[in-house]
Tab-separated table of C-alpha atoms in Angstrom:
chain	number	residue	atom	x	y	z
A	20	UNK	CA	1.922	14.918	14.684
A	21	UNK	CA	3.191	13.717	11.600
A	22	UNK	CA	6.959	12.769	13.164
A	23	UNK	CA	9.661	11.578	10.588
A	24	UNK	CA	12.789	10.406	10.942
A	25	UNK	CA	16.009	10.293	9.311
A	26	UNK	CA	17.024	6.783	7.671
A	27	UNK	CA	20.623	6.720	6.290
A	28	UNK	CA	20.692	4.605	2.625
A	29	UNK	CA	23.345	1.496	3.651
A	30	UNK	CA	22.802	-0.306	0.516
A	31	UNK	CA	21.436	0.439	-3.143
A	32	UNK	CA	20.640	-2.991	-5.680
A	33	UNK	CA	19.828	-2.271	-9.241
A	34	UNK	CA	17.136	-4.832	-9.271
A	35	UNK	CA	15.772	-4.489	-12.801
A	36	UNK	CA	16.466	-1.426	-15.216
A	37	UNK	CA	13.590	0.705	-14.152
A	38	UNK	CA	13.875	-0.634	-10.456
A	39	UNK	CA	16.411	-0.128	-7.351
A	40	UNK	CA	15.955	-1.502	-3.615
A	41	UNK	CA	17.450	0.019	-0.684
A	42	UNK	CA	18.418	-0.684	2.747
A	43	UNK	CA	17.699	1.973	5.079
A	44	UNK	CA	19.589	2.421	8.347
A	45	UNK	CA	17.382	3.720	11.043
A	46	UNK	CA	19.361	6.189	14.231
A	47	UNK	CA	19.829	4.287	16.799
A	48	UNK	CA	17.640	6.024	19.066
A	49	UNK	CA	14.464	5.699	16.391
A	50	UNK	CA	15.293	1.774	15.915
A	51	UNK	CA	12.366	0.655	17.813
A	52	UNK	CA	10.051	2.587	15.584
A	53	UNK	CA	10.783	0.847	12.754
A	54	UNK	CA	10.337	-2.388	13.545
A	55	UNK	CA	7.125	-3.467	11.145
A	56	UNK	CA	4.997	-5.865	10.294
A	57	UNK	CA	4.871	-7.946	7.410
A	58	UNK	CA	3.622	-6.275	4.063
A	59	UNK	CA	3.442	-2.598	5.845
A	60	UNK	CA	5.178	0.717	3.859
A	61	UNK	CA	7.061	3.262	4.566
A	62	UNK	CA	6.198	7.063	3.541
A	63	UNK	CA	8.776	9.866	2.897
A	64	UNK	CA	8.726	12.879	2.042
A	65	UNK	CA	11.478	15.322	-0.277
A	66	UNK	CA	11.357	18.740	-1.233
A	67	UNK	CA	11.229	19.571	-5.381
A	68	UNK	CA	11.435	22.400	-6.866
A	69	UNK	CA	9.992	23.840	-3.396
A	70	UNK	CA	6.876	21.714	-3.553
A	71	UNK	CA	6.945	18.846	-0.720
A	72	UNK	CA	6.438	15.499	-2.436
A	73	UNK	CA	5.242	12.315	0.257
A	74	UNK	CA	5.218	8.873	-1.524
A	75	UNK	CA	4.431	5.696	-0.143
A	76	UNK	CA	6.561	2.723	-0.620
A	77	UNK	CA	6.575	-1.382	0.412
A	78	UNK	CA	8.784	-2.956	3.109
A	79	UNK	CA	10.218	-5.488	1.164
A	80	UNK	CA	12.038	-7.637	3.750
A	81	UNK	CA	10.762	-10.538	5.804
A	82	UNK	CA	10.262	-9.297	9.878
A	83	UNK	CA	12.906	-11.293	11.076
A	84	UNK	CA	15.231	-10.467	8.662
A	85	UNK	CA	17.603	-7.743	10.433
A	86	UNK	CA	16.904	-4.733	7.995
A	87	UNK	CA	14.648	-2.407	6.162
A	88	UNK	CA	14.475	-2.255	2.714
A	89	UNK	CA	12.001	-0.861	0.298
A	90	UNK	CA	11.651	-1.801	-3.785
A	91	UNK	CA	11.256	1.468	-5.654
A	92	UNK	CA	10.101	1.241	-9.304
A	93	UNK	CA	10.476	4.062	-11.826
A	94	UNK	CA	7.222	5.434	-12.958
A	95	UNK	CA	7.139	8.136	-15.514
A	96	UNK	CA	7.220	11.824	-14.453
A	97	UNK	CA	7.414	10.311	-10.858
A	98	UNK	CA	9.754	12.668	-9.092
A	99	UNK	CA	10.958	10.535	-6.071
A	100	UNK	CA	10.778	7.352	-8.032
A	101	UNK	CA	13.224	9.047	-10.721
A	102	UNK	CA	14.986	10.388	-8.178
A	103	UNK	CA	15.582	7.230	-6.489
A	104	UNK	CA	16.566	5.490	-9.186
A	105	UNK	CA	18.646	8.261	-11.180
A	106	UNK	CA	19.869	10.337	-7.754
A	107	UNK	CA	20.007	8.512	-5.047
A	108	UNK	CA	23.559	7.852	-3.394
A	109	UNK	CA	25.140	5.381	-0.522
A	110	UNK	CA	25.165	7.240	2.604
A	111	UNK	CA	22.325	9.462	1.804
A	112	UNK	CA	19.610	10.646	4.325
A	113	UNK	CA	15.867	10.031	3.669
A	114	UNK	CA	13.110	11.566	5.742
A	115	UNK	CA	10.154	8.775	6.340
A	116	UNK	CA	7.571	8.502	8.658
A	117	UNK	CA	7.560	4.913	10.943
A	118	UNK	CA	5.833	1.832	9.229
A	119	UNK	CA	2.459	1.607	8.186
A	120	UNK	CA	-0.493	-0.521	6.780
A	121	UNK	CA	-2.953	-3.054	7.816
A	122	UNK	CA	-1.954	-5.283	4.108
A	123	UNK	CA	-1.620	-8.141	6.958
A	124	UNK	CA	-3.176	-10.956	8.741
A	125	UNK	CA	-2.290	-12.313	12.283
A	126	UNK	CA	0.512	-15.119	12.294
A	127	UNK	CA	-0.864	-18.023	13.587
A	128	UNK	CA	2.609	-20.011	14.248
A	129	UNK	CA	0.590	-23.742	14.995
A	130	UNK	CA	-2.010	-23.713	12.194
A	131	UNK	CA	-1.545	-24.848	8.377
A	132	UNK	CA	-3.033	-21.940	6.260
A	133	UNK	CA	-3.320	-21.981	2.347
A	134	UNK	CA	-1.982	-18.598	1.462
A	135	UNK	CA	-2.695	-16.941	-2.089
A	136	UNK	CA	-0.668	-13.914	-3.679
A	137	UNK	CA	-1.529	-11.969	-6.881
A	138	UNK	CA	1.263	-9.060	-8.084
A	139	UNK	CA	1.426	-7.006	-10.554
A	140	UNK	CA	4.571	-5.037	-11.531
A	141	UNK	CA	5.995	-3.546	-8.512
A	142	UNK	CA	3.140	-4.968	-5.902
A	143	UNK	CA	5.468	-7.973	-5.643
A	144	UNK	CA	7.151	-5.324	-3.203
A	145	UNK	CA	4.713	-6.078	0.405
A	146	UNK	CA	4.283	-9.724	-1.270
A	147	UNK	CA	8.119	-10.702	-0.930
A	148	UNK	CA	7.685	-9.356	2.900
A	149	UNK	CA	4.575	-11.783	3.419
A	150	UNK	CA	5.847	-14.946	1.515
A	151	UNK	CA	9.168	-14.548	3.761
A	152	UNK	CA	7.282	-13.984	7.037
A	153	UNK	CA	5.015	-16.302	6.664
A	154	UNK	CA	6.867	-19.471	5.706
A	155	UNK	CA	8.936	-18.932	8.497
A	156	UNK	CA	6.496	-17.989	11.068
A	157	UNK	CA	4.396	-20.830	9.878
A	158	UNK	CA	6.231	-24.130	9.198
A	159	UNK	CA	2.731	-25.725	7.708
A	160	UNK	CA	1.351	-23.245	5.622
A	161	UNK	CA	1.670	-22.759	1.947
A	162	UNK	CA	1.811	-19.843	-0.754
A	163	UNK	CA	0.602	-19.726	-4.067
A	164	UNK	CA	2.141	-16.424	-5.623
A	165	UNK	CA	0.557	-15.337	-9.136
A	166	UNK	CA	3.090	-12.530	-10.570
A	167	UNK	CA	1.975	-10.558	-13.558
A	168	UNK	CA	4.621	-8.095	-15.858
A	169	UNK	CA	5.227	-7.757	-19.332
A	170	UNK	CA	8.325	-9.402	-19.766
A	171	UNK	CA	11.084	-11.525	-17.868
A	172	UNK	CA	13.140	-8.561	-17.605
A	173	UNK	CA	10.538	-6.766	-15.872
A	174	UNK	CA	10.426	-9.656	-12.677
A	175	UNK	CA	11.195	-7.777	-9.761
A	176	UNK	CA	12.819	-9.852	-7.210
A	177	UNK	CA	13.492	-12.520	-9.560
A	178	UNK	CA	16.250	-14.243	-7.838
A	179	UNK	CA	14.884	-13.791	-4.593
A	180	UNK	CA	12.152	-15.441	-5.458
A	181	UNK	CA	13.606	-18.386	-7.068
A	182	UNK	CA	15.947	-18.715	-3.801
A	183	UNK	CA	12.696	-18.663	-1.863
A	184	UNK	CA	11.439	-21.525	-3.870
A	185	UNK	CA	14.735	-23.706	-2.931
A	186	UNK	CA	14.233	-22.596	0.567
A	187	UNK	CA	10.195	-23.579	1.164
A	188	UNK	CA	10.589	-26.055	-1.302
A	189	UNK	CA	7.363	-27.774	-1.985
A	190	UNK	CA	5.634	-24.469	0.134
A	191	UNK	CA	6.158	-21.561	-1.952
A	192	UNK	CA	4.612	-22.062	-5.859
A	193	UNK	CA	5.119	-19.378	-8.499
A	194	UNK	CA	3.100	-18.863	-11.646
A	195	UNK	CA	4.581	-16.098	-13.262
A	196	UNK	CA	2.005	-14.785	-16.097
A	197	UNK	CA	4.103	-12.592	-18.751
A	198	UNK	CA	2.228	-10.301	-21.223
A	199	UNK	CA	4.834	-9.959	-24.169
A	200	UNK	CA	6.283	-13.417	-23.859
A	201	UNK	CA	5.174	-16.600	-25.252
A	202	UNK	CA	5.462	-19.509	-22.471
A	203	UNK	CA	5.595	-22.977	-22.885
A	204	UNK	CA	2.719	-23.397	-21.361
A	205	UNK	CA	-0.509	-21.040	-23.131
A	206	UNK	CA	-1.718	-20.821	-19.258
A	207	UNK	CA	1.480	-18.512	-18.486
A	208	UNK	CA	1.095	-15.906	-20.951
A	209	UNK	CA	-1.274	-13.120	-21.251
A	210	UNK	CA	-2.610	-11.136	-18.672
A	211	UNK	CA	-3.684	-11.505	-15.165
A	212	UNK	CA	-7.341	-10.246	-15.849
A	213	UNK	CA	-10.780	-12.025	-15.228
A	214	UNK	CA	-10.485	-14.672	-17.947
A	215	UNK	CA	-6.836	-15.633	-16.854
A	216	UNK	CA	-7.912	-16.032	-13.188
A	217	UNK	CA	-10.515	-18.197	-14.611
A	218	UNK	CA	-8.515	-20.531	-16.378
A	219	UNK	CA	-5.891	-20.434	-13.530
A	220	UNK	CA	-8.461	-21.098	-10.751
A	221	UNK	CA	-10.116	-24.169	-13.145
A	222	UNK	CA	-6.872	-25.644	-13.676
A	223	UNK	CA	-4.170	-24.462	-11.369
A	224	UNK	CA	-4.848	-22.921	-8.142
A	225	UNK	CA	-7.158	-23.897	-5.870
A	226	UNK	CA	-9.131	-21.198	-4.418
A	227	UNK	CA	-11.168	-22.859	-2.374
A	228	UNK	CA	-8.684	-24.913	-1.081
A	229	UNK	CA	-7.520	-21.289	0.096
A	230	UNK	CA	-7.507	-19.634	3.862
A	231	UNK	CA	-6.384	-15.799	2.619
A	232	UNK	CA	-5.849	-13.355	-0.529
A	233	UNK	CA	-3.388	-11.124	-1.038
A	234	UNK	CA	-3.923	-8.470	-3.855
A	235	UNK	CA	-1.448	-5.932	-4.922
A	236	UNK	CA	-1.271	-3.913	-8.417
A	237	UNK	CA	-3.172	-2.144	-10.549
A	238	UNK	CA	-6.477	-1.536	-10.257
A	239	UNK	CA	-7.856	-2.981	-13.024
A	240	UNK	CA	-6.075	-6.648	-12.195
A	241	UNK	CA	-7.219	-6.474	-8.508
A	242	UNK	CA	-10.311	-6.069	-9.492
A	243	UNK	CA	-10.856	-8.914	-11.988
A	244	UNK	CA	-8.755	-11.301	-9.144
A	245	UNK	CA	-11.184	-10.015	-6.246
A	246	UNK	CA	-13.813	-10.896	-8.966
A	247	UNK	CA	-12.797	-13.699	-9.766
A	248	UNK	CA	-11.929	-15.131	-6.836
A	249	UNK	CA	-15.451	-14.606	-5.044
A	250	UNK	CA	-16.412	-16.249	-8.205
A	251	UNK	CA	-14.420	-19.120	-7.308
A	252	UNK	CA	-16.127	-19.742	-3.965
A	253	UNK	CA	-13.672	-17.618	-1.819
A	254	UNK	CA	-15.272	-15.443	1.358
A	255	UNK	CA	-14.826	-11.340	0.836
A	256	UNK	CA	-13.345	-11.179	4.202
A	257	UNK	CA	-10.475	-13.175	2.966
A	258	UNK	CA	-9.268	-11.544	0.221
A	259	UNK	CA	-6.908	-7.983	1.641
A	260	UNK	CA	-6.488	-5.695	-1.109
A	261	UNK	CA	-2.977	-3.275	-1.538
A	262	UNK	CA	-3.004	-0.760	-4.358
A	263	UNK	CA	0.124	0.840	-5.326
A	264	UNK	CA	-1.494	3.376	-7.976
A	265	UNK	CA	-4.481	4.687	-8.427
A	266	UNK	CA	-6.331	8.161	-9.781
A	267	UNK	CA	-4.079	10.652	-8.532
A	268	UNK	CA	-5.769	13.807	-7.403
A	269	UNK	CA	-7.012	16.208	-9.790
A	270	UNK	CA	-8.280	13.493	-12.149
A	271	UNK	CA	-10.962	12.377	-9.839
A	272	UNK	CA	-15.150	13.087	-11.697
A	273	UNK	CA	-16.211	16.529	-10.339
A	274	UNK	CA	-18.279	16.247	-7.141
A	275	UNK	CA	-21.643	17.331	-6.786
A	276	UNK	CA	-22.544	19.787	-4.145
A	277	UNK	CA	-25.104	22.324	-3.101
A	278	UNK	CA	-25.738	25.458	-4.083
A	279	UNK	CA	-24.564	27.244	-0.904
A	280	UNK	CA	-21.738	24.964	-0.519
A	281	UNK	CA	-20.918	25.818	-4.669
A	282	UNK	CA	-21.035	29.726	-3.345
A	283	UNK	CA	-18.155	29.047	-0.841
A	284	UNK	CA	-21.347	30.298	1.764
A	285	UNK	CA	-21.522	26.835	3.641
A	286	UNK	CA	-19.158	26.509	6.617
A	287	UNK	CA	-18.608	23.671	9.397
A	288	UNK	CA	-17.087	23.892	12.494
A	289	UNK	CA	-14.341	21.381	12.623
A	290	UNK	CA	-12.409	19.991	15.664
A	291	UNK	CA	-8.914	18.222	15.067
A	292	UNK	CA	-8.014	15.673	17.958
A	293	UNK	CA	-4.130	15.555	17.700
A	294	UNK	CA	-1.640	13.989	20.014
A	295	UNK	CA	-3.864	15.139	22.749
A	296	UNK	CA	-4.658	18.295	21.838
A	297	UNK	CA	-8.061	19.449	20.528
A	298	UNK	CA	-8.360	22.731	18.018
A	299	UNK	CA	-11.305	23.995	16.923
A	300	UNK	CA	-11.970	26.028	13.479
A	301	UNK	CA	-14.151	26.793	10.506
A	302	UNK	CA	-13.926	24.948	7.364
A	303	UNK	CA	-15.533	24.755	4.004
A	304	UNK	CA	-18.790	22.885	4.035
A	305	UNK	CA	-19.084	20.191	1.454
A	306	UNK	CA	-15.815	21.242	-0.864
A	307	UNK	CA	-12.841	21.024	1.860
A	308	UNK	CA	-11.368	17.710	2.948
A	309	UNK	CA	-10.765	18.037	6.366
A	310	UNK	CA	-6.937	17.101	5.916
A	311	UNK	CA	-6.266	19.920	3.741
A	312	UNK	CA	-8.284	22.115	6.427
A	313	UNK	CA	-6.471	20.757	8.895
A	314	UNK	CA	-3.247	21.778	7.103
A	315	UNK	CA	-4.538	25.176	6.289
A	316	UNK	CA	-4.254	26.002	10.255
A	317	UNK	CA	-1.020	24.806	10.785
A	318	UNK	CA	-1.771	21.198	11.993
A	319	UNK	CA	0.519	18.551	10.989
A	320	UNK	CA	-1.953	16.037	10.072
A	321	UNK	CA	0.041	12.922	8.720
A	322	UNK	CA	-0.793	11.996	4.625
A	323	UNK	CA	1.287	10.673	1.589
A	324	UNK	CA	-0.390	9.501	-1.241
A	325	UNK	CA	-3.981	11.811	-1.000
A	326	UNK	CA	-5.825	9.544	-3.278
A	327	UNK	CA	-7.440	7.304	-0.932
A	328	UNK	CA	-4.292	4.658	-1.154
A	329	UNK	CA	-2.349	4.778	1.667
A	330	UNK	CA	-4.327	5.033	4.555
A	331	UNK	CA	-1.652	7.467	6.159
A	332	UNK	CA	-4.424	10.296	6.964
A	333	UNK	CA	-6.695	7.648	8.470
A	334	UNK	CA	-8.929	9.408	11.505
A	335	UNK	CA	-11.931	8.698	13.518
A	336	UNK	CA	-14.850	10.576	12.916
A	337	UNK	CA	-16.303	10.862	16.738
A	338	UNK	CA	-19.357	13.583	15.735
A	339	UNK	CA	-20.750	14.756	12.481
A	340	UNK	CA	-21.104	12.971	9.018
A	341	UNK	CA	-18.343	13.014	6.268
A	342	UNK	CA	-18.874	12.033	2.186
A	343	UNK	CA	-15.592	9.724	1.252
A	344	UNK	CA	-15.168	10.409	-2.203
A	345	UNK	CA	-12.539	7.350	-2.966
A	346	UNK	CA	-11.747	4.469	-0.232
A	347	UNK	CA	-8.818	1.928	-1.546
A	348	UNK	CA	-7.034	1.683	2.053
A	349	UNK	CA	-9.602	0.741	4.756
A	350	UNK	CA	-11.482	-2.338	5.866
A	351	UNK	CA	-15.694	-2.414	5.786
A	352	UNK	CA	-15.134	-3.349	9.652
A	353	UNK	CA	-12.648	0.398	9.893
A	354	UNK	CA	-15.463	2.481	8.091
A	355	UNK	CA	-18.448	0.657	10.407
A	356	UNK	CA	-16.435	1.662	12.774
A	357	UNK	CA	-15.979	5.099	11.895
A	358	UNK	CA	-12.846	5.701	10.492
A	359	UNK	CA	-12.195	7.546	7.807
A	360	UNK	CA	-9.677	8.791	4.902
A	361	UNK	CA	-9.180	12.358	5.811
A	362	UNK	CA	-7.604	13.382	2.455
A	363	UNK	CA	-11.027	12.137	0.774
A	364	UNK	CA	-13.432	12.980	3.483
A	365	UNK	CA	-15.815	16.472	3.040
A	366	UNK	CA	-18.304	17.383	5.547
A	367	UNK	CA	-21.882	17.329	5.372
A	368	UNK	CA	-22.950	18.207	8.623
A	369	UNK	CA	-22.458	21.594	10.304
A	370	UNK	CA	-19.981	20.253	12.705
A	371	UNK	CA	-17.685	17.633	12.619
A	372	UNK	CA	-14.870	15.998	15.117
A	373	UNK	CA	-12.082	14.107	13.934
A	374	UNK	CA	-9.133	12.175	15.983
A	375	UNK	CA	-6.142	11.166	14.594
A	376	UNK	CA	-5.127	9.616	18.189
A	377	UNK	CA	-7.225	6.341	17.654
């Protein structure tokens, strides 16, 4: 079941114009559920105009630091970003669903590691939580933090992250890459994209110096970084992606299916495994994601984003065969595995059997 709790707003900080970041108070008796790891999110949900909105947002504290707080950046037409920024009051309640989000790797307290971050925008949000965590948990490691916007204005976190520098000094190195702004140095200007990795990686940062990559932003710019750095000699298992926008549904290409399945003829017999409980129905073959199926009958079957993103719905498939139309949230070693995004995933076989308990 999809359980969410109510988090009181302690604190809001105007961080940039477009930006706020609030502290959340958790009840007492929920406390222990929120306790997270470094660079997982939160999702809430909020009623508008009597549609239920869930969005997905960063924990943007360090695990040891005492609170929760999430960085919430306005987007346009985004209702609970808007809302956030424009509504939001001290004292508040928001609805959200315990942490989430595997945008992580195991601390490893007596080892040196060679950390690498790459933001863009607001995906500095699960990268403050890492660099924080981190450099704590592991006095000999480094981080290398890349951090793309237009302008200086735009810097989220800005003077957290220069009092981050004076705290790991000689750890914690920031290249801040600004698209409207003319640096001092031709290297620091532009955007993060393929040929800017390049020139970074050549002259700057050295990726195969590196242990782990961290990727959060756009699309586009995690792409060219992934790119770039396999290009640069760095391993595909070391590089963890985060994307904080992508497609949103409805914009997706058309999916091909067959004839009988086009008809609305084709039907599979789904079973839900939930919190113990097993329920058994018919669903559209082929055109139905098995979360919205789910939903149809009543089941509470956990989502936010339902592009592929968050990884909220993620389910085992134990029987049957699934097409995932988009993937941004899981591991190769998850989908080997057999998990799968529920909000993406349409059946192909006459049966199917999906648990959201593993």
């Amino acid at each position: 079941m999809a359980q969410f709790y109510p988090l009181r707003v302690a604190e809001i900080k105007r961080d940039t114009k477009d930006s706020v970041i609030l502290t959340l108070e958790a009840p007492e008796d929920a406390s222990s559920e929120f306790q997270f790891i470094q660079g997982q999110y939160l999702t809430f949900r909020r009623v508008f105009d009597g549609e239920e909105m869930r969005r997905s947002y960063s924990i943007c504290a360090g695990v040891n630091d005492g609170e929760l707080r999430v960085g919430i950046k306005r987007v346009d037409g985004g209702w609970f970003s808007t809302f956030a920024n424009e509504e939001l009051n001290i004292g508040d309640t928001l609805e959200a669903m315990k942490p989430m989000g595997n945008f992580h790797a195991p601390l490893k307290p007596a080892e040196g590691r060679a950390y690498l971050g790459f933001a863009g925008g607001s995906g500095i949000t699960p990268m403050i939580s890492l660099i924080k965590t981190v450099l704590e948990a592991e006095p000999k490691s480094t981080f290398t933090l890349a951090y793309g916007n237009r302008s200086t204005t735009a810097i989220m976190f800005r003077e957290e992250l220069e009092d981050l520098k004076n705290i790991y000094m000689g750890r914690l190195n920031i290249v801040h890459v600004l698209e409207s702004e003319a640096a001092e140095i031709e290297l620091f200007s532009g955007r993060l994209d393929r040929e800017k990795c390049d020139q970074l990686f050549s002259r700057w940062i050295d990726v195969k110096g590196a242990d782990l990559a961290f990727i959060c932003g756009p699309e586009p710019m995690m792409l060219a970084v992934s790119d770039a750095l396999k290009a640069h000699g760095m391993a595909e298992n070391a590089i963890k992606f985060e994307l904080f926008s992508s497609a949103q549904p409805g914009k997706a290409r058309k999916r091909k299916v067959s004839a009988e399945a086009a008809a609305g003829d084709a039907k599979c017999s789904a079973t839900i495994i939930m919190d113990g409980a097993a329920r058994q129905f018919d669903m559209k073959k082929e055109t139905q994601t098995v979360l919205d199926a789910a939903r149809a009958q009543n089941i509470d079957a956990p989502f936010a984003c339902k592009a592929g993103v968050c990884s909220t719905c993620r389910a085992k498939l134990i029987e049957g065969e699934v097409d995932m139309e988009a993937n941004y949230a899981l591991e190769d070693y998850e989908v080997e595995r057999g998990y799968i995004l529920t909000c993406q995933s349409y059946p192909r076989t006459d049966k199917v059997v999906v648990d959201y308990d593993q």
